[in-house]
mmCIF file of C-alpha atoms in Angstrom:
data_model
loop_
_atom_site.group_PDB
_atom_site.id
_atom_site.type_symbol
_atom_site.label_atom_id
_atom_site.label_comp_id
_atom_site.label_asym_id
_atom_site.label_seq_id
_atom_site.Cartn_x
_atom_site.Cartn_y
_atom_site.Cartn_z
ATOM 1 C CA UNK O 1 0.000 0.000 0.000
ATOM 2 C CA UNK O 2 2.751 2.469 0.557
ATOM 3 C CA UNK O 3 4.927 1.597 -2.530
ATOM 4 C CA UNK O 4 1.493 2.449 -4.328
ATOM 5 C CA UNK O 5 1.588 5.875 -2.162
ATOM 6 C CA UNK O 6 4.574 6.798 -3.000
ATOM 7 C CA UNK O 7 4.606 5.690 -7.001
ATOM 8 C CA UNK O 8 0.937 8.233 -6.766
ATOM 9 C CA UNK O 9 3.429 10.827 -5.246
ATOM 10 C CA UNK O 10 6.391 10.634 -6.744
ATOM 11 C CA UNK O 11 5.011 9.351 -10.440
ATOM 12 C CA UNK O 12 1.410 10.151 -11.023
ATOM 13 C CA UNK O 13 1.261 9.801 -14.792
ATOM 14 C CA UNK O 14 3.424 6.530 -15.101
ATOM 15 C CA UNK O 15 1.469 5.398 -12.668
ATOM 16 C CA UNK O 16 -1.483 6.159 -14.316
ATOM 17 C CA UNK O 17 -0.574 4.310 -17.542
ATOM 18 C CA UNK O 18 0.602 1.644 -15.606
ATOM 19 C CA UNK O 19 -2.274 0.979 -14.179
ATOM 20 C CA UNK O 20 -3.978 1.414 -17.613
ATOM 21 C CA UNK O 21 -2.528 -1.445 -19.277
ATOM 22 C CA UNK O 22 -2.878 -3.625 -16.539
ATOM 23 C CA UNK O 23 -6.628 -3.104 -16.657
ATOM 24 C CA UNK O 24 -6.679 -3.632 -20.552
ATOM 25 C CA UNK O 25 -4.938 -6.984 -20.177
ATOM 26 C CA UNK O 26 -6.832 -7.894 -17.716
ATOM 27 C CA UNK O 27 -9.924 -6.604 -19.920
ATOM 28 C CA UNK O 28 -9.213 -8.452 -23.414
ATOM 29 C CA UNK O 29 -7.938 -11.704 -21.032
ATOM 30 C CA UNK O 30 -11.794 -10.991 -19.649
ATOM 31 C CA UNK O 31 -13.114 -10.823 -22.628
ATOM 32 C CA UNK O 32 -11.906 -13.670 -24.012
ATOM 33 C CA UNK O 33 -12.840 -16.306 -21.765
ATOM 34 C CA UNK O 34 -16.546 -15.948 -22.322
ATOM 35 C CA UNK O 35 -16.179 -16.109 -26.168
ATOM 36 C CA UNK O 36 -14.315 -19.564 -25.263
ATOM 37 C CA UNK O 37 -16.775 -20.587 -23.124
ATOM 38 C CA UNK O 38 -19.745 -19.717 -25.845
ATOM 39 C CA UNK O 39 -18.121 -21.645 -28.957
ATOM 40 C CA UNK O 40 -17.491 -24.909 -26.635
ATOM 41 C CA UNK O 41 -21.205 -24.928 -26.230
ATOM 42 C CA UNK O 42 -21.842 -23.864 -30.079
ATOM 43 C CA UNK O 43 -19.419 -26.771 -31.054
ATOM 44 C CA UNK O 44 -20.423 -29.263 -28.425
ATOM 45 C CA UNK O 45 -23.730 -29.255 -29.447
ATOM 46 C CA UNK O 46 -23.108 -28.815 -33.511
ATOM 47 C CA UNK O 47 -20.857 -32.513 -33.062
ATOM 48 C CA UNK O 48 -23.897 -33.815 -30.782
ATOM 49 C CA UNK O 49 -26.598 -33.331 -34.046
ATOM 50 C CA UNK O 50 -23.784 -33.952 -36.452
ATOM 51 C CA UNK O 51 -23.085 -37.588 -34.533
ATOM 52 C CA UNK O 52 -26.454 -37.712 -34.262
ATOM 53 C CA UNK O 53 -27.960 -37.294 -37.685
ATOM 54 C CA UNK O 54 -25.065 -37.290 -40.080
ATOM 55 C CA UNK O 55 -27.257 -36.063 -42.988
ATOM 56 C CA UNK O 56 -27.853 -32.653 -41.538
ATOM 57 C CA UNK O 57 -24.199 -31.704 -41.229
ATOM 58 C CA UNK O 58 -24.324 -29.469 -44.056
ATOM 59 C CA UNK O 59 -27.019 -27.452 -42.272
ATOM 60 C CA UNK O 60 -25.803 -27.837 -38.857
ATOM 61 C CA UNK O 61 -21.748 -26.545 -39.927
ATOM 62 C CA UNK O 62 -23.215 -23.420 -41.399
ATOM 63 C CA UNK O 63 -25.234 -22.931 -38.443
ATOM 64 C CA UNK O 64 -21.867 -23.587 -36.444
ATOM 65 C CA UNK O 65 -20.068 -21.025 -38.517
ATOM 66 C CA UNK O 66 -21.961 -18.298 -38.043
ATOM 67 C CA UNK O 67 -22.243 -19.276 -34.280
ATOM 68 C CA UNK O 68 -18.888 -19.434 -33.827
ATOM 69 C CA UNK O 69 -18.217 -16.227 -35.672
ATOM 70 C CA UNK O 70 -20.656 -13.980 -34.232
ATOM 71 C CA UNK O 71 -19.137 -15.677 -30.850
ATOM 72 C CA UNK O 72 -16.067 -14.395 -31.787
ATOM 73 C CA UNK O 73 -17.451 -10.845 -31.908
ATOM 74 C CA UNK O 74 -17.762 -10.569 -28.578
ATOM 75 C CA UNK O 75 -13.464 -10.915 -28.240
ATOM 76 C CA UNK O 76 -13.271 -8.907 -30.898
ATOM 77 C CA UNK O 77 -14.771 -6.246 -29.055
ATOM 78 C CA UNK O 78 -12.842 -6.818 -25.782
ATOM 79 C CA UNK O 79 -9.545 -6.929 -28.490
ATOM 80 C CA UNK O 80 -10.979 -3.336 -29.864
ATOM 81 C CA UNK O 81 -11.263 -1.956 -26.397
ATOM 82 C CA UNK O 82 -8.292 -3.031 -25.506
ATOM 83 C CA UNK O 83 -6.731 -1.116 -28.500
ATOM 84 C CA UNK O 84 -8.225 2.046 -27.630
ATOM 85 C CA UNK O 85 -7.300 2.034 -24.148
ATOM 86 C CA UNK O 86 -3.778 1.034 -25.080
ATOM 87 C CA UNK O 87 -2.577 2.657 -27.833
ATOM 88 C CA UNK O 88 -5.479 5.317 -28.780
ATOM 89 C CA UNK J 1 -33.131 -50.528 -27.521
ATOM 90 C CA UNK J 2 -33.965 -47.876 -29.994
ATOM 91 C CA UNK J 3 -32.341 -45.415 -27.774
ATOM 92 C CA UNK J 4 -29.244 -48.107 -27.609
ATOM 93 C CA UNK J 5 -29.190 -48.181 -31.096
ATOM 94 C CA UNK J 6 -29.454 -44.359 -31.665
ATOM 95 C CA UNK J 7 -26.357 -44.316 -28.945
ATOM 96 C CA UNK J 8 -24.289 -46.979 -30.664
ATOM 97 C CA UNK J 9 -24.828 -45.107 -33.931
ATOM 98 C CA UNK J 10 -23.835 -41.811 -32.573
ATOM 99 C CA UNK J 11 -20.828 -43.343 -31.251
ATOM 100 C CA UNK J 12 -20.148 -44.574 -35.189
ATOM 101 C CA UNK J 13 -20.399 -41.122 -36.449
ATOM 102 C CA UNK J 14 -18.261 -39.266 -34.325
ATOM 103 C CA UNK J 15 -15.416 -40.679 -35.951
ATOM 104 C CA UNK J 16 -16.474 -40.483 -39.512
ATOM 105 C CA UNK J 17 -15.558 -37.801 -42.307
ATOM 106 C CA UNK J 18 -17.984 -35.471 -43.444
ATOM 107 C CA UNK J 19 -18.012 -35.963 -46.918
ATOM 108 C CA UNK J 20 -20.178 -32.565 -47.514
ATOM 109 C CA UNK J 21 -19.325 -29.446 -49.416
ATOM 110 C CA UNK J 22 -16.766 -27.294 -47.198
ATOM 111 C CA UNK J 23 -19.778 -25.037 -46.216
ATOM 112 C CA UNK J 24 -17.696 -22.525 -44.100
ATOM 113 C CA UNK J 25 -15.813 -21.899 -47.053
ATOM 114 C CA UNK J 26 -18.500 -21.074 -49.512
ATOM 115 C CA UNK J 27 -19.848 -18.772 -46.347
ATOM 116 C CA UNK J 28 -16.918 -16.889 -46.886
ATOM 117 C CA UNK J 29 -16.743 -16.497 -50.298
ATOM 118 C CA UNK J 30 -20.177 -15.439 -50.317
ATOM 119 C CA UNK J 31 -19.244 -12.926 -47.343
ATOM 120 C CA UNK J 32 -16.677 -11.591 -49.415
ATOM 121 C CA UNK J 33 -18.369 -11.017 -52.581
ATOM 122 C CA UNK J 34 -20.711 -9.016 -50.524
ATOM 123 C CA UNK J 35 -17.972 -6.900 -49.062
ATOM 124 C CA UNK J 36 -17.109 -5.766 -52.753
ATOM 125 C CA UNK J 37 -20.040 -3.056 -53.477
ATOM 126 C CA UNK J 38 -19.720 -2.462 -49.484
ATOM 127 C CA UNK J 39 -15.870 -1.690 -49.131
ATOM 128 C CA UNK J 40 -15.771 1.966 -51.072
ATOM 129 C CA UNK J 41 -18.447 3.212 -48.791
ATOM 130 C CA UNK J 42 -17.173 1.893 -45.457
ATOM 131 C CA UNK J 43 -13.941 3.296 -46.516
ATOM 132 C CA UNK J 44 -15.190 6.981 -47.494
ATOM 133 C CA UNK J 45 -16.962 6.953 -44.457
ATOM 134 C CA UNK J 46 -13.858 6.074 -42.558
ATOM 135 C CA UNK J 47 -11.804 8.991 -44.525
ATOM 136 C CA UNK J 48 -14.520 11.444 -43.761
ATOM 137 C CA UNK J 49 -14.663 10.918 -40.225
ATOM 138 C CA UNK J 50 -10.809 10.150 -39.558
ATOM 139 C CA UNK J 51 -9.255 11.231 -42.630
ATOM 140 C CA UNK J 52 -7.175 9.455 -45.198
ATOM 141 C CA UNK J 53 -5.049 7.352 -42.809
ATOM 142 C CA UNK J 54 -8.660 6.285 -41.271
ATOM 143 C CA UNK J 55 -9.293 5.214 -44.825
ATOM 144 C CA UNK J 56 -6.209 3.075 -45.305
ATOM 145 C CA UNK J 57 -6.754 1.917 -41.542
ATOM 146 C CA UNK J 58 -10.543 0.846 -42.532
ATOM 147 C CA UNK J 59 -9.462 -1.164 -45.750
ATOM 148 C CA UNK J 60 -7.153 -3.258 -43.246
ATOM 149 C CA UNK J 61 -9.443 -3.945 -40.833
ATOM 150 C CA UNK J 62 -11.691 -5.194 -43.972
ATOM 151 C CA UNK J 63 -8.910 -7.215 -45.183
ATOM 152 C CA UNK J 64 -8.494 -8.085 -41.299
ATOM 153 C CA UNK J 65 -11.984 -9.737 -40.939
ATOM 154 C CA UNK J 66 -12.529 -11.609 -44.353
ATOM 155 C CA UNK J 67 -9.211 -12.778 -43.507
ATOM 156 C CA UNK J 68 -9.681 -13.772 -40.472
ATOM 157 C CA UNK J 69 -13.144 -15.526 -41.177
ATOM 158 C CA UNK J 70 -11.024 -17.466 -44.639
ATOM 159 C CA UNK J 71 -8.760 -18.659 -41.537
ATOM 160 C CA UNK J 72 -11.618 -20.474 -39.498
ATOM 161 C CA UNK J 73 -12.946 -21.669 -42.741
ATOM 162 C CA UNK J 74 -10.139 -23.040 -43.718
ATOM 163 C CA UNK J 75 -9.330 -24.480 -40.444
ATOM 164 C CA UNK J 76 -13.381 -25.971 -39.822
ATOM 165 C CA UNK J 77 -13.488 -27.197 -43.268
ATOM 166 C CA UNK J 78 -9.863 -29.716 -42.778
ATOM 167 C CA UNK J 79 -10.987 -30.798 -39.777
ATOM 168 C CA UNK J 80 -14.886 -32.049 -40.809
ATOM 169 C CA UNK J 81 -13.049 -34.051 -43.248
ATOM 170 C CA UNK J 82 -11.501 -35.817 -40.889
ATOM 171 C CA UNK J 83 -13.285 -35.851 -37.548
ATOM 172 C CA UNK J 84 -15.612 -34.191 -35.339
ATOM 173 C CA UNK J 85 -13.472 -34.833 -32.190
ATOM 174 C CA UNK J 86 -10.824 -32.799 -34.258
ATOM 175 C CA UNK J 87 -13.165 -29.949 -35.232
ATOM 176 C CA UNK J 88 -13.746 -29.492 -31.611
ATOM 177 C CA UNK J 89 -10.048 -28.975 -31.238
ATOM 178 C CA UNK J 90 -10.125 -27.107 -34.172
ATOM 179 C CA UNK J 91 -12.760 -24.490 -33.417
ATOM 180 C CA UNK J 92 -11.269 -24.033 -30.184
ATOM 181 C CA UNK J 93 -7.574 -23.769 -30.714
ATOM 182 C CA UNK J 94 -8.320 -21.762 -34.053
ATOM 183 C CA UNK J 95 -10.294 -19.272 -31.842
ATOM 184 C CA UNK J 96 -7.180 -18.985 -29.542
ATOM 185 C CA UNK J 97 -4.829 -19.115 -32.948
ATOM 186 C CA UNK J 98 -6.551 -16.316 -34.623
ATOM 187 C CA UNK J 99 -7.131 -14.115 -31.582
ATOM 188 C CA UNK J 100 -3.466 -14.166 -31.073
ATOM 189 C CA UNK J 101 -2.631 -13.577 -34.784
ATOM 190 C CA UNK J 102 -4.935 -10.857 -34.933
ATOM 191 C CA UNK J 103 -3.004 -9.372 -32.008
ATOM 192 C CA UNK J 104 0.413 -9.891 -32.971
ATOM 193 C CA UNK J 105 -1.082 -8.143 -36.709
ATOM 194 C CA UNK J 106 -2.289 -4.995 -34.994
ATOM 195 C CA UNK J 107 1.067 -5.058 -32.963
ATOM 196 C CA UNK J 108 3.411 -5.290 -36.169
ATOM 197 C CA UNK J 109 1.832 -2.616 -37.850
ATOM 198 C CA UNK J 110 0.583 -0.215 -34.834
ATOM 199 C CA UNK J 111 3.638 2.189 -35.290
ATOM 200 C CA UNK J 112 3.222 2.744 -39.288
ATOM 201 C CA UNK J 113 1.987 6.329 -39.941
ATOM 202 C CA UNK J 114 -0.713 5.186 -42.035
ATOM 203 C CA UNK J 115 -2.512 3.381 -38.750
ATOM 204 C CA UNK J 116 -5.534 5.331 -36.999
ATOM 205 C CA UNK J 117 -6.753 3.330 -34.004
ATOM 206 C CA UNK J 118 -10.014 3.742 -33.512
ATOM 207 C CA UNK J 119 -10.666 3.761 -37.179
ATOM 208 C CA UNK J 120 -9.162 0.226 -37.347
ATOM 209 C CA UNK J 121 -10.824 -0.978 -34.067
ATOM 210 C CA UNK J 122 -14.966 -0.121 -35.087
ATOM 211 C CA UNK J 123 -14.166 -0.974 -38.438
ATOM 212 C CA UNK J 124 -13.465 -4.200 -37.414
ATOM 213 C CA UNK J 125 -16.070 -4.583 -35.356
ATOM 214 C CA UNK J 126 -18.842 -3.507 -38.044
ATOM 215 C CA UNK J 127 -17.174 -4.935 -40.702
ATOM 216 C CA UNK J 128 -17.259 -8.153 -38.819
ATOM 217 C CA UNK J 129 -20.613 -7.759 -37.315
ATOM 218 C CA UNK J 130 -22.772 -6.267 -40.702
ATOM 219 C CA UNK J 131 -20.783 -9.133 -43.030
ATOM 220 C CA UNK J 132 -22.469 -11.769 -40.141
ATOM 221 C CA UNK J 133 -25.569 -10.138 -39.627
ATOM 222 C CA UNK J 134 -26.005 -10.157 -43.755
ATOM 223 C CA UNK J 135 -25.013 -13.521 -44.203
ATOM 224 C CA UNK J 136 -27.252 -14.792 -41.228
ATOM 225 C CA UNK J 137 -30.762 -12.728 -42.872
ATOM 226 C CA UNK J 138 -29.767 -14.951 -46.151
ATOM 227 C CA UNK J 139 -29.885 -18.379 -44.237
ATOM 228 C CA UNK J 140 -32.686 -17.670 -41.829
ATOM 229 C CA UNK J 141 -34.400 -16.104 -44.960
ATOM 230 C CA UNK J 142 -34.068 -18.634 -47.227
ATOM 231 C CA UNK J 143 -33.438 -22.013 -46.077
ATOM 232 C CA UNK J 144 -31.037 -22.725 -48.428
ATOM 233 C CA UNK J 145 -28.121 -25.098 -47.953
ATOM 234 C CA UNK J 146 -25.930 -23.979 -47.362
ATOM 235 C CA UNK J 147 -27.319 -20.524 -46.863
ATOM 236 C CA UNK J 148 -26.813 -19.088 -50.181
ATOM 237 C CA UNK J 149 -29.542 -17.621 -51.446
ATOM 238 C CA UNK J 150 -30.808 -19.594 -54.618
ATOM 239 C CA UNK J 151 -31.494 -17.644 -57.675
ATOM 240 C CA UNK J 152 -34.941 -16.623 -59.538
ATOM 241 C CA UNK J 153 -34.238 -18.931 -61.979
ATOM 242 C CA UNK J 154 -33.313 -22.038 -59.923
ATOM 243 C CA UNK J 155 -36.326 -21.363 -57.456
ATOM 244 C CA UNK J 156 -37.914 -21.129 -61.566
ATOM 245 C CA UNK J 157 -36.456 -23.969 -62.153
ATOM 246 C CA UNK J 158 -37.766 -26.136 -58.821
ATOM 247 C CA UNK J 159 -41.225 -25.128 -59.009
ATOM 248 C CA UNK J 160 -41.495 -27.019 -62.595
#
Protein backbone atom coordinates (compact mmCIF):
# COMPACT_ATOMS: atom_id res chain seq x y z
CA UNK A 1 0.00 0.00 0.00
CA UNK A 2 2.75 2.47 0.56
CA UNK A 3 4.93 1.60 -2.53
CA UNK A 4 1.49 2.45 -4.33
CA UNK A 5 1.59 5.88 -2.16
CA UNK A 6 4.57 6.80 -3.00
CA UNK A 7 4.61 5.69 -7.00
CA UNK A 8 0.94 8.23 -6.77
CA UNK A 9 3.43 10.83 -5.25
CA UNK A 10 6.39 10.63 -6.74
CA UNK A 11 5.01 9.35 -10.44
CA UNK A 12 1.41 10.15 -11.02
CA UNK A 13 1.26 9.80 -14.79
CA UNK A 14 3.42 6.53 -15.10
CA UNK A 15 1.47 5.40 -12.67
CA UNK A 16 -1.48 6.16 -14.32
CA UNK A 17 -0.57 4.31 -17.54
CA UNK A 18 0.60 1.64 -15.61
CA UNK A 19 -2.27 0.98 -14.18
CA UNK A 20 -3.98 1.41 -17.61
CA UNK A 21 -2.53 -1.44 -19.28
CA UNK A 22 -2.88 -3.62 -16.54
CA UNK A 23 -6.63 -3.10 -16.66
CA UNK A 24 -6.68 -3.63 -20.55
CA UNK A 25 -4.94 -6.98 -20.18
CA UNK A 26 -6.83 -7.89 -17.72
CA UNK A 27 -9.92 -6.60 -19.92
CA UNK A 28 -9.21 -8.45 -23.41
CA UNK A 29 -7.94 -11.70 -21.03
CA UNK A 30 -11.79 -10.99 -19.65
CA UNK A 31 -13.11 -10.82 -22.63
CA UNK A 32 -11.91 -13.67 -24.01
CA UNK A 33 -12.84 -16.31 -21.77
CA UNK A 34 -16.55 -15.95 -22.32
CA UNK A 35 -16.18 -16.11 -26.17
CA UNK A 36 -14.31 -19.56 -25.26
CA UNK A 37 -16.77 -20.59 -23.12
CA UNK A 38 -19.75 -19.72 -25.85
CA UNK A 39 -18.12 -21.64 -28.96
CA UNK A 40 -17.49 -24.91 -26.64
CA UNK A 41 -21.21 -24.93 -26.23
CA UNK A 42 -21.84 -23.86 -30.08
CA UNK A 43 -19.42 -26.77 -31.05
CA UNK A 44 -20.42 -29.26 -28.42
CA UNK A 45 -23.73 -29.26 -29.45
CA UNK A 46 -23.11 -28.82 -33.51
CA UNK A 47 -20.86 -32.51 -33.06
CA UNK A 48 -23.90 -33.82 -30.78
CA UNK A 49 -26.60 -33.33 -34.05
CA UNK A 50 -23.78 -33.95 -36.45
CA UNK A 51 -23.08 -37.59 -34.53
CA UNK A 52 -26.45 -37.71 -34.26
CA UNK A 53 -27.96 -37.29 -37.69
CA UNK A 54 -25.06 -37.29 -40.08
CA UNK A 55 -27.26 -36.06 -42.99
CA UNK A 56 -27.85 -32.65 -41.54
CA UNK A 57 -24.20 -31.70 -41.23
CA UNK A 58 -24.32 -29.47 -44.06
CA UNK A 59 -27.02 -27.45 -42.27
CA UNK A 60 -25.80 -27.84 -38.86
CA UNK A 61 -21.75 -26.54 -39.93
CA UNK A 62 -23.21 -23.42 -41.40
CA UNK A 63 -25.23 -22.93 -38.44
CA UNK A 64 -21.87 -23.59 -36.44
CA UNK A 65 -20.07 -21.02 -38.52
CA UNK A 66 -21.96 -18.30 -38.04
CA UNK A 67 -22.24 -19.28 -34.28
CA UNK A 68 -18.89 -19.43 -33.83
CA UNK A 69 -18.22 -16.23 -35.67
CA UNK A 70 -20.66 -13.98 -34.23
CA UNK A 71 -19.14 -15.68 -30.85
CA UNK A 72 -16.07 -14.39 -31.79
CA UNK A 73 -17.45 -10.84 -31.91
CA UNK A 74 -17.76 -10.57 -28.58
CA UNK A 75 -13.46 -10.91 -28.24
CA UNK A 76 -13.27 -8.91 -30.90
CA UNK A 77 -14.77 -6.25 -29.05
CA UNK A 78 -12.84 -6.82 -25.78
CA UNK A 79 -9.54 -6.93 -28.49
CA UNK A 80 -10.98 -3.34 -29.86
CA UNK A 81 -11.26 -1.96 -26.40
CA UNK A 82 -8.29 -3.03 -25.51
CA UNK A 83 -6.73 -1.12 -28.50
CA UNK A 84 -8.22 2.05 -27.63
CA UNK A 85 -7.30 2.03 -24.15
CA UNK A 86 -3.78 1.03 -25.08
CA UNK A 87 -2.58 2.66 -27.83
CA UNK A 88 -5.48 5.32 -28.78
CA UNK B 1 -33.13 -50.53 -27.52
CA UNK B 2 -33.97 -47.88 -29.99
CA UNK B 3 -32.34 -45.41 -27.77
CA UNK B 4 -29.24 -48.11 -27.61
CA UNK B 5 -29.19 -48.18 -31.10
CA UNK B 6 -29.45 -44.36 -31.67
CA UNK B 7 -26.36 -44.32 -28.94
CA UNK B 8 -24.29 -46.98 -30.66
CA UNK B 9 -24.83 -45.11 -33.93
CA UNK B 10 -23.84 -41.81 -32.57
CA UNK B 11 -20.83 -43.34 -31.25
CA UNK B 12 -20.15 -44.57 -35.19
CA UNK B 13 -20.40 -41.12 -36.45
CA UNK B 14 -18.26 -39.27 -34.32
CA UNK B 15 -15.42 -40.68 -35.95
CA UNK B 16 -16.47 -40.48 -39.51
CA UNK B 17 -15.56 -37.80 -42.31
CA UNK B 18 -17.98 -35.47 -43.44
CA UNK B 19 -18.01 -35.96 -46.92
CA UNK B 20 -20.18 -32.56 -47.51
CA UNK B 21 -19.33 -29.45 -49.42
CA UNK B 22 -16.77 -27.29 -47.20
CA UNK B 23 -19.78 -25.04 -46.22
CA UNK B 24 -17.70 -22.52 -44.10
CA UNK B 25 -15.81 -21.90 -47.05
CA UNK B 26 -18.50 -21.07 -49.51
CA UNK B 27 -19.85 -18.77 -46.35
CA UNK B 28 -16.92 -16.89 -46.89
CA UNK B 29 -16.74 -16.50 -50.30
CA UNK B 30 -20.18 -15.44 -50.32
CA UNK B 31 -19.24 -12.93 -47.34
CA UNK B 32 -16.68 -11.59 -49.41
CA UNK B 33 -18.37 -11.02 -52.58
CA UNK B 34 -20.71 -9.02 -50.52
CA UNK B 35 -17.97 -6.90 -49.06
CA UNK B 36 -17.11 -5.77 -52.75
CA UNK B 37 -20.04 -3.06 -53.48
CA UNK B 38 -19.72 -2.46 -49.48
CA UNK B 39 -15.87 -1.69 -49.13
CA UNK B 40 -15.77 1.97 -51.07
CA UNK B 41 -18.45 3.21 -48.79
CA UNK B 42 -17.17 1.89 -45.46
CA UNK B 43 -13.94 3.30 -46.52
CA UNK B 44 -15.19 6.98 -47.49
CA UNK B 45 -16.96 6.95 -44.46
CA UNK B 46 -13.86 6.07 -42.56
CA UNK B 47 -11.80 8.99 -44.53
CA UNK B 48 -14.52 11.44 -43.76
CA UNK B 49 -14.66 10.92 -40.23
CA UNK B 50 -10.81 10.15 -39.56
CA UNK B 51 -9.26 11.23 -42.63
CA UNK B 52 -7.18 9.45 -45.20
CA UNK B 53 -5.05 7.35 -42.81
CA UNK B 54 -8.66 6.29 -41.27
CA UNK B 55 -9.29 5.21 -44.83
CA UNK B 56 -6.21 3.07 -45.31
CA UNK B 57 -6.75 1.92 -41.54
CA UNK B 58 -10.54 0.85 -42.53
CA UNK B 59 -9.46 -1.16 -45.75
CA UNK B 60 -7.15 -3.26 -43.25
CA UNK B 61 -9.44 -3.94 -40.83
CA UNK B 62 -11.69 -5.19 -43.97
CA UNK B 63 -8.91 -7.21 -45.18
CA UNK B 64 -8.49 -8.09 -41.30
CA UNK B 65 -11.98 -9.74 -40.94
CA UNK B 66 -12.53 -11.61 -44.35
CA UNK B 67 -9.21 -12.78 -43.51
CA UNK B 68 -9.68 -13.77 -40.47
CA UNK B 69 -13.14 -15.53 -41.18
CA UNK B 70 -11.02 -17.47 -44.64
CA UNK B 71 -8.76 -18.66 -41.54
CA UNK B 72 -11.62 -20.47 -39.50
CA UNK B 73 -12.95 -21.67 -42.74
CA UNK B 74 -10.14 -23.04 -43.72
CA UNK B 75 -9.33 -24.48 -40.44
CA UNK B 76 -13.38 -25.97 -39.82
CA UNK B 77 -13.49 -27.20 -43.27
CA UNK B 78 -9.86 -29.72 -42.78
CA UNK B 79 -10.99 -30.80 -39.78
CA UNK B 80 -14.89 -32.05 -40.81
CA UNK B 81 -13.05 -34.05 -43.25
CA UNK B 82 -11.50 -35.82 -40.89
CA UNK B 83 -13.29 -35.85 -37.55
CA UNK B 84 -15.61 -34.19 -35.34
CA UNK B 85 -13.47 -34.83 -32.19
CA UNK B 86 -10.82 -32.80 -34.26
CA UNK B 87 -13.16 -29.95 -35.23
CA UNK B 88 -13.75 -29.49 -31.61
CA UNK B 89 -10.05 -28.98 -31.24
CA UNK B 90 -10.13 -27.11 -34.17
CA UNK B 91 -12.76 -24.49 -33.42
CA UNK B 92 -11.27 -24.03 -30.18
CA UNK B 93 -7.57 -23.77 -30.71
CA UNK B 94 -8.32 -21.76 -34.05
CA UNK B 95 -10.29 -19.27 -31.84
CA UNK B 96 -7.18 -18.99 -29.54
CA UNK B 97 -4.83 -19.11 -32.95
CA UNK B 98 -6.55 -16.32 -34.62
CA UNK B 99 -7.13 -14.11 -31.58
CA UNK B 100 -3.47 -14.17 -31.07
CA UNK B 101 -2.63 -13.58 -34.78
CA UNK B 102 -4.94 -10.86 -34.93
CA UNK B 103 -3.00 -9.37 -32.01
CA UNK B 104 0.41 -9.89 -32.97
CA UNK B 105 -1.08 -8.14 -36.71
CA UNK B 106 -2.29 -5.00 -34.99
CA UNK B 107 1.07 -5.06 -32.96
CA UNK B 108 3.41 -5.29 -36.17
CA UNK B 109 1.83 -2.62 -37.85
CA UNK B 110 0.58 -0.21 -34.83
CA UNK B 111 3.64 2.19 -35.29
CA UNK B 112 3.22 2.74 -39.29
CA UNK B 113 1.99 6.33 -39.94
CA UNK B 114 -0.71 5.19 -42.03
CA UNK B 115 -2.51 3.38 -38.75
CA UNK B 116 -5.53 5.33 -37.00
CA UNK B 117 -6.75 3.33 -34.00
CA UNK B 118 -10.01 3.74 -33.51
CA UNK B 119 -10.67 3.76 -37.18
CA UNK B 120 -9.16 0.23 -37.35
CA UNK B 121 -10.82 -0.98 -34.07
CA UNK B 122 -14.97 -0.12 -35.09
CA UNK B 123 -14.17 -0.97 -38.44
CA UNK B 124 -13.47 -4.20 -37.41
CA UNK B 125 -16.07 -4.58 -35.36
CA UNK B 126 -18.84 -3.51 -38.04
CA UNK B 127 -17.17 -4.94 -40.70
CA UNK B 128 -17.26 -8.15 -38.82
CA UNK B 129 -20.61 -7.76 -37.32
CA UNK B 130 -22.77 -6.27 -40.70
CA UNK B 131 -20.78 -9.13 -43.03
CA UNK B 132 -22.47 -11.77 -40.14
CA UNK B 133 -25.57 -10.14 -39.63
CA UNK B 134 -26.01 -10.16 -43.75
CA UNK B 135 -25.01 -13.52 -44.20
CA UNK B 136 -27.25 -14.79 -41.23
CA UNK B 137 -30.76 -12.73 -42.87
CA UNK B 138 -29.77 -14.95 -46.15
CA UNK B 139 -29.89 -18.38 -44.24
CA UNK B 140 -32.69 -17.67 -41.83
CA UNK B 141 -34.40 -16.10 -44.96
CA UNK B 142 -34.07 -18.63 -47.23
CA UNK B 143 -33.44 -22.01 -46.08
CA UNK B 144 -31.04 -22.73 -48.43
CA UNK B 145 -28.12 -25.10 -47.95
CA UNK B 146 -25.93 -23.98 -47.36
CA UNK B 147 -27.32 -20.52 -46.86
CA UNK B 148 -26.81 -19.09 -50.18
CA UNK B 149 -29.54 -17.62 -51.45
CA UNK B 150 -30.81 -19.59 -54.62
CA UNK B 151 -31.49 -17.64 -57.67
CA UNK B 152 -34.94 -16.62 -59.54
CA UNK B 153 -34.24 -18.93 -61.98
CA UNK B 154 -33.31 -22.04 -59.92
CA UNK B 155 -36.33 -21.36 -57.46
CA UNK B 156 -37.91 -21.13 -61.57
CA UNK B 157 -36.46 -23.97 -62.15
CA UNK B 158 -37.77 -26.14 -58.82
CA UNK B 159 -41.22 -25.13 -59.01
CA UNK B 160 -41.50 -27.02 -62.59
Amino acid sequence: MSLINTLAQTAPDEMLKGLGAIGAGIGYGAAAIGPGIGIGIVVGNAITAMARQPESAGMVRTTMFLGIAFTEALALIGFVVFILIKFA
Amino acid sequence: MTADVGRRAAKDNLFTADPGPAVEAQITADMARRMVPVLPVLVLAAGLIWGADGAVSAAFAVALVLGNLALSAALLGWAARISLPLLMAAALGGFAMRLFLITAIFLLVKDQPWVDVPALGFSLIITHLGLLIWETRHVSASLAFPGLKPTPSKLAGGRR
